[in-house]
């Protein structure tokens, strides 16, 4: 029965993603935490790449769904105070890796379910990165223990998300919305928000997290969290078949590139950093909605990474990975290695 929760959460996410594509979201990107945070970053003017700017309701709904679910279950707790700036830095580097690959762990699975074999290379990189990070965890790496905070601290992040939702609804002139490119492609606001709320509730109740699933399998041979992402893969694959979106191959995949080395290394960086942080971007958003201020700082690090990636030409595109992005990934891997080796042990 316990595993049924995470399978349900994964199955719903896997079904909703292709349906959101059908309703207007970018192809093979019905839900992508990294890409959607990047779009929100652009909508706020923190980067000026005009093709990726939109206040994605899925992200806003995800956080609010997790908040409402945690509050209803009396699991909302303001916690934090654990290596905040190190978390910010790791999240920053993880986002650089994900934008070189062009997707987060969720989109890795969704791309694979749509037939994008480049995502298989990225998935191998993700597993390798998580495995390396897990080895350091097993040797005692720790960012420290979160402690109870003033309850007001836990409400700040959900309140900020409500503010973003109001900005989306009223669309003031200082918010940017793409007129072309992936940012201009989106499902109706109410449907996207509802999908985010549902996924947020289910993810909060099940603790859905792909990075955590790989970590738990390596450490304990536990398949609870992994079963949720297997459900995402199977449900999305079935929906793509029905909708006619399944197109296997490497070339010509939507919003993807075929440079296998950087697909691998980008997701290796993302996986390594994410496992040290304690979870993938999806899990970080959910935990921030539950009142965890450390995870809220992590989300800010992801946003900062997206801003720098696009302002300094580090992010990949369909034509490949710029040299600056390649250098950023290599430096990111070296810096995460430095943090893994030098950080105080628990």
XYZ file of C-alpha atoms in Angstrom:
346
model
C 0.000 0.000 0.000
C 2.876 2.361 0.800
C 4.516 1.757 -2.579
C 1.137 2.342 -4.196
C 1.356 6.027 -3.216
C 4.537 6.683 -5.142
C 3.380 4.600 -8.115
C 0.152 6.613 -8.220
C 2.086 9.890 -8.027
C 4.464 8.805 -10.788
C 1.673 7.474 -12.965
C -0.342 10.685 -12.701
C 2.733 12.777 -13.513
C 3.549 10.536 -16.475
C 0.015 10.828 -17.869
C -0.333 14.557 -17.299
C 2.912 15.484 -19.045
C 1.919 14.352 -22.588
C -1.583 15.730 -22.045
C -0.097 19.128 -21.230
C 1.936 18.875 -24.438
C -1.297 18.154 -26.306
C -2.799 21.272 -24.761
C 0.121 23.502 -25.675
C 3.256 22.842 -23.601
C 6.550 22.322 -25.486
C 7.114 18.816 -26.981
C 8.677 16.270 -24.618
C 8.411 18.967 -21.938
C 4.991 18.556 -20.433
C 6.670 18.998 -17.060
C 10.329 19.960 -16.572
C 11.339 21.529 -13.274
C 14.645 22.954 -14.554
C 13.193 24.305 -17.803
C 10.140 25.777 -16.113
C 12.226 27.463 -13.392
C 14.364 28.896 -16.199
C 11.200 30.250 -17.859
C 10.104 31.847 -14.569
C 13.577 33.348 -14.208
C 13.191 34.934 -17.636
C 9.670 36.170 -16.933
C 11.043 38.072 -13.931
C 13.694 39.664 -16.147
C 16.627 37.882 -14.505
C 17.695 36.754 -17.955
C 16.707 38.249 -21.300
C 16.555 35.244 -23.621
C 13.247 36.156 -25.174
C 12.274 32.614 -26.193
C 12.194 31.199 -22.642
C 10.142 33.606 -20.520
C 6.886 32.558 -18.870
C 5.533 32.253 -15.329
C 4.858 28.517 -15.474
C 1.682 27.669 -13.494
C 2.813 24.044 -13.098
C 5.655 25.127 -10.789
C 3.438 27.480 -8.810
C 0.765 24.796 -8.427
C 3.355 22.206 -7.419
C 4.545 24.294 -4.480
C 1.044 25.306 -3.404
C -0.214 21.721 -3.690
C 2.636 20.522 -1.479
C 1.918 23.332 1.000
C -1.791 22.528 1.223
C -1.112 18.799 1.522
C 1.488 19.287 4.252
C -0.785 21.674 6.160
C -3.744 19.278 5.932
C -1.611 16.365 7.159
C -0.042 18.505 9.919
C 3.363 17.980 8.341
C 4.120 21.637 7.661
C 7.166 22.562 9.736
C 9.545 25.492 9.431
C 13.000 23.874 9.357
C 16.382 25.086 8.139
C 19.785 26.467 9.011
C 21.883 23.782 7.323
C 24.816 25.050 5.193
C 22.648 27.532 3.298
C 25.309 29.014 1.012
C 26.779 25.599 0.172
C 23.285 24.467 -0.796
C 22.839 27.567 -2.942
C 26.128 26.838 -4.719
C 25.354 23.168 -5.335
C 21.935 24.072 -6.733
C 23.526 26.723 -8.959
C 25.919 24.128 -10.410
C 23.176 21.510 -10.765
C 21.148 23.925 -12.885
C 24.138 24.579 -15.151
C 24.413 20.834 -15.743
C 20.709 20.449 -16.422
C 20.644 23.314 -18.917
C 23.582 21.780 -20.774
C 21.590 18.549 -21.015
C 18.327 20.498 -21.502
C 16.215 18.942 -18.779
C 15.907 17.850 -15.155
C 15.556 14.233 -13.944
C 11.796 14.417 -14.613
C 12.313 15.545 -18.203
C 15.025 12.915 -18.663
C 12.387 10.248 -18.117
C 9.776 12.088 -20.193
C 12.188 12.533 -23.094
C 12.999 8.832 -22.951
C 9.291 7.998 -22.891
C 8.920 10.064 -26.066
C 11.650 8.082 -27.842
C 14.519 10.562 -27.390
C 17.538 8.278 -27.087
C 19.759 11.229 -26.150
C 17.938 11.073 -22.821
C 19.247 7.543 -22.302
C 22.782 8.954 -22.383
C 21.709 11.641 -19.936
C 20.113 9.043 -17.682
C 23.370 7.073 -17.546
C 25.166 10.301 -16.621
C 22.584 11.013 -13.920
C 23.011 7.552 -12.395
C 26.800 7.875 -12.443
C 26.659 11.305 -10.820
C 24.284 10.103 -8.106
C 26.481 7.042 -7.524
C 29.565 9.205 -6.965
C 27.671 11.525 -4.635
C 26.224 8.544 -2.768
C 29.737 7.190 -2.228
C 30.656 10.445 -0.487
C 27.445 10.266 1.561
C 28.380 6.754 2.676
C 31.764 8.122 3.777
C 30.092 10.678 5.996
C 29.464 13.755 3.849
C 26.765 15.927 5.373
C 25.490 19.456 5.003
C 24.353 19.358 8.621
C 21.025 18.913 10.326
C 18.121 21.284 9.797
C 16.674 22.680 13.015
C 13.273 24.212 13.828
C 12.828 27.808 12.699
C 10.328 30.512 13.498
C 7.081 29.412 11.842
C 6.931 32.631 9.815
C 10.099 31.563 7.976
C 8.340 28.527 6.561
C 5.501 30.602 5.104
C 7.691 33.031 3.159
C 8.319 30.754 0.177
C 4.667 29.701 -0.341
C 3.673 33.371 0.049
C 6.183 34.353 -2.641
C 4.702 31.712 -4.942
C 1.225 33.151 -4.367
C 2.681 36.523 -5.353
C 4.012 35.019 -8.591
C 0.599 33.535 -9.275
C -0.989 36.972 -8.925
C 1.600 38.361 -11.341
C 0.671 35.638 -13.818
C -3.042 36.411 -13.489
C -2.730 40.192 -13.821
C 0.302 40.181 -16.189
C 1.753 43.617 -15.376
C 4.013 45.145 -18.041
C 7.229 44.469 -16.108
C 6.703 40.683 -16.439
C 8.098 39.185 -19.649
C 6.204 36.651 -21.771
C 7.778 34.978 -24.801
C 6.136 35.572 -28.149
C 8.001 32.707 -29.825
C 10.024 29.649 -28.848
C 9.387 27.248 -25.940
C 8.315 30.046 -23.610
C 5.406 30.922 -25.887
C 4.134 27.328 -25.806
C 1.895 26.596 -22.860
C -1.335 24.885 -21.916
C -4.267 26.965 -20.565
C -3.356 28.548 -17.241
C -6.133 26.943 -15.185
C -5.350 23.448 -16.466
C -1.605 23.877 -15.894
C -2.205 25.202 -12.391
C -4.574 22.331 -11.596
C -2.050 19.789 -12.883
C 0.644 21.349 -10.715
C -1.590 21.300 -7.645
C -2.409 17.613 -8.161
C 1.216 16.606 -8.707
C 2.292 18.686 -5.711
C -0.216 16.965 -3.434
C 0.722 13.476 -4.646
C 4.463 14.189 -4.545
C 4.190 15.518 -0.999
C 2.312 12.468 0.204
C 4.615 9.987 -1.567
C 8.013 11.813 -1.295
C 8.516 11.272 -5.041
C 12.180 11.877 -6.003
C 14.231 10.222 -8.744
C 17.647 11.176 -7.372
C 16.579 9.879 -3.977
C 15.373 6.673 -5.632
C 18.761 6.009 -7.247
C 20.516 6.863 -3.975
C 18.298 4.562 -1.908
C 18.753 1.694 -4.342
C 22.548 2.048 -4.219
C 22.670 2.332 -0.430
C 19.892 -0.011 0.675
C 18.590 -1.771 -2.476
C 15.304 -0.011 -1.698
C 13.049 0.395 -4.757
C 10.275 2.529 -3.237
C 11.156 5.850 -4.880
C 12.478 4.246 -8.067
C 9.124 2.572 -8.591
C 7.550 6.023 -8.813
C 9.767 7.047 -11.696
C 9.281 3.718 -13.423
C 5.574 4.585 -13.252
C 6.339 8.001 -14.824
C 8.197 6.286 -17.673
C 5.513 3.684 -18.385
C 2.569 6.081 -18.084
C 4.215 8.713 -20.280
C 5.249 6.070 -22.826
C 1.667 4.776 -23.053
C 0.255 8.303 -23.371
C 2.805 9.209 -26.059
C 1.857 6.105 -28.046
C -1.835 6.983 -27.881
C -1.240 10.624 -28.798
C 1.240 9.812 -31.563
C 4.187 11.542 -29.903
C 6.522 8.546 -29.637
C 9.333 9.010 -32.174
C 12.431 6.936 -31.347
C 15.886 8.111 -32.356
C 18.707 10.546 -31.625
C 18.309 13.150 -34.365
C 15.468 15.605 -34.719
C 14.202 15.335 -31.152
C 12.384 18.430 -29.826
C 14.409 20.858 -27.696
C 17.390 18.508 -27.493
C 20.873 18.077 -28.939
C 22.829 14.975 -29.923
C 26.178 15.689 -28.232
C 26.420 12.554 -26.109
C 29.482 13.580 -24.090
C 27.864 16.749 -22.761
C 24.490 15.088 -22.273
C 26.332 12.624 -20.037
C 28.519 15.117 -18.198
C 25.744 17.683 -17.743
C 23.491 15.186 -15.997
C 26.430 13.690 -14.075
C 27.019 17.142 -12.590
C 23.316 17.564 -11.881
C 23.008 14.141 -10.239
C 26.125 14.533 -8.099
C 25.085 17.959 -6.824
C 21.455 16.918 -6.296
C 22.282 13.862 -4.198
C 24.468 15.992 -1.917
C 21.523 18.383 -1.618
C 19.216 15.542 -0.624
C 16.941 15.393 -3.659
C 16.118 16.414 -7.219
C 14.561 19.808 -8.099
C 11.056 18.336 -7.851
C 11.697 17.219 -4.287
C 13.301 20.563 -3.401
C 10.178 22.460 -4.501
C 7.907 20.120 -2.566
C 10.016 20.347 0.593
C 10.133 24.152 0.289
C 6.339 24.065 0.206
C 6.434 21.984 3.398
C 8.296 24.774 5.192
C 11.922 23.735 4.658
C 13.859 26.983 4.259
C 17.032 25.142 3.197
C 15.133 23.830 0.181
C 13.823 27.328 -0.512
C 17.455 28.506 -0.651
C 18.160 25.589 -3.003
C 15.392 26.767 -5.335
C 16.919 30.252 -5.322
C 20.227 28.653 -6.296
C 18.521 26.912 -9.214
C 17.032 30.224 -10.338
C 20.422 31.950 -10.085
C 21.983 29.150 -12.132
C 19.348 29.585 -14.827
C 19.944 33.341 -14.935
C 23.717 32.978 -15.300
C 23.416 30.143 -17.827
C 21.382 32.310 -20.185
C 22.988 35.668 -19.497
C 26.481 34.281 -20.130
C 25.685 31.901 -22.988
C 26.272 28.650 -21.082
C 22.988 26.867 -21.840
C 22.769 24.362 -24.673
C 20.416 24.577 -27.627
C 19.278 22.274 -30.419
C 22.557 22.990 -32.251
C 24.683 21.771 -29.346
C 26.598 22.994 -26.304
C 28.608 26.237 -26.487
C 32.257 26.123 -25.434
C 31.454 28.309 -22.434
C 28.868 25.747 -21.308
C 31.376 22.923 -21.661
C 33.917 24.791 -19.548
C 31.234 25.557 -16.940
C 30.326 21.868 -16.594
C 33.966 20.816 -16.176
C 34.603 23.527 -13.583
C 31.340 22.578 -11.869
C 32.415 18.948 -11.583
C 35.756 20.023 -10.099
C 34.055 22.305 -7.601
C 31.549 19.656 -6.509
C 34.488 17.274 -6.056
C 36.193 19.895 -3.893
C 33.057 20.324 -1.761
C 32.610 16.556 -1.482
C 36.171 16.036 -0.263
C 36.584 19.105 1.931
C 33.202 19.460 3.572
C 33.118 18.520 7.267
C 31.937 15.001 7.966
C 29.057 14.258 10.280
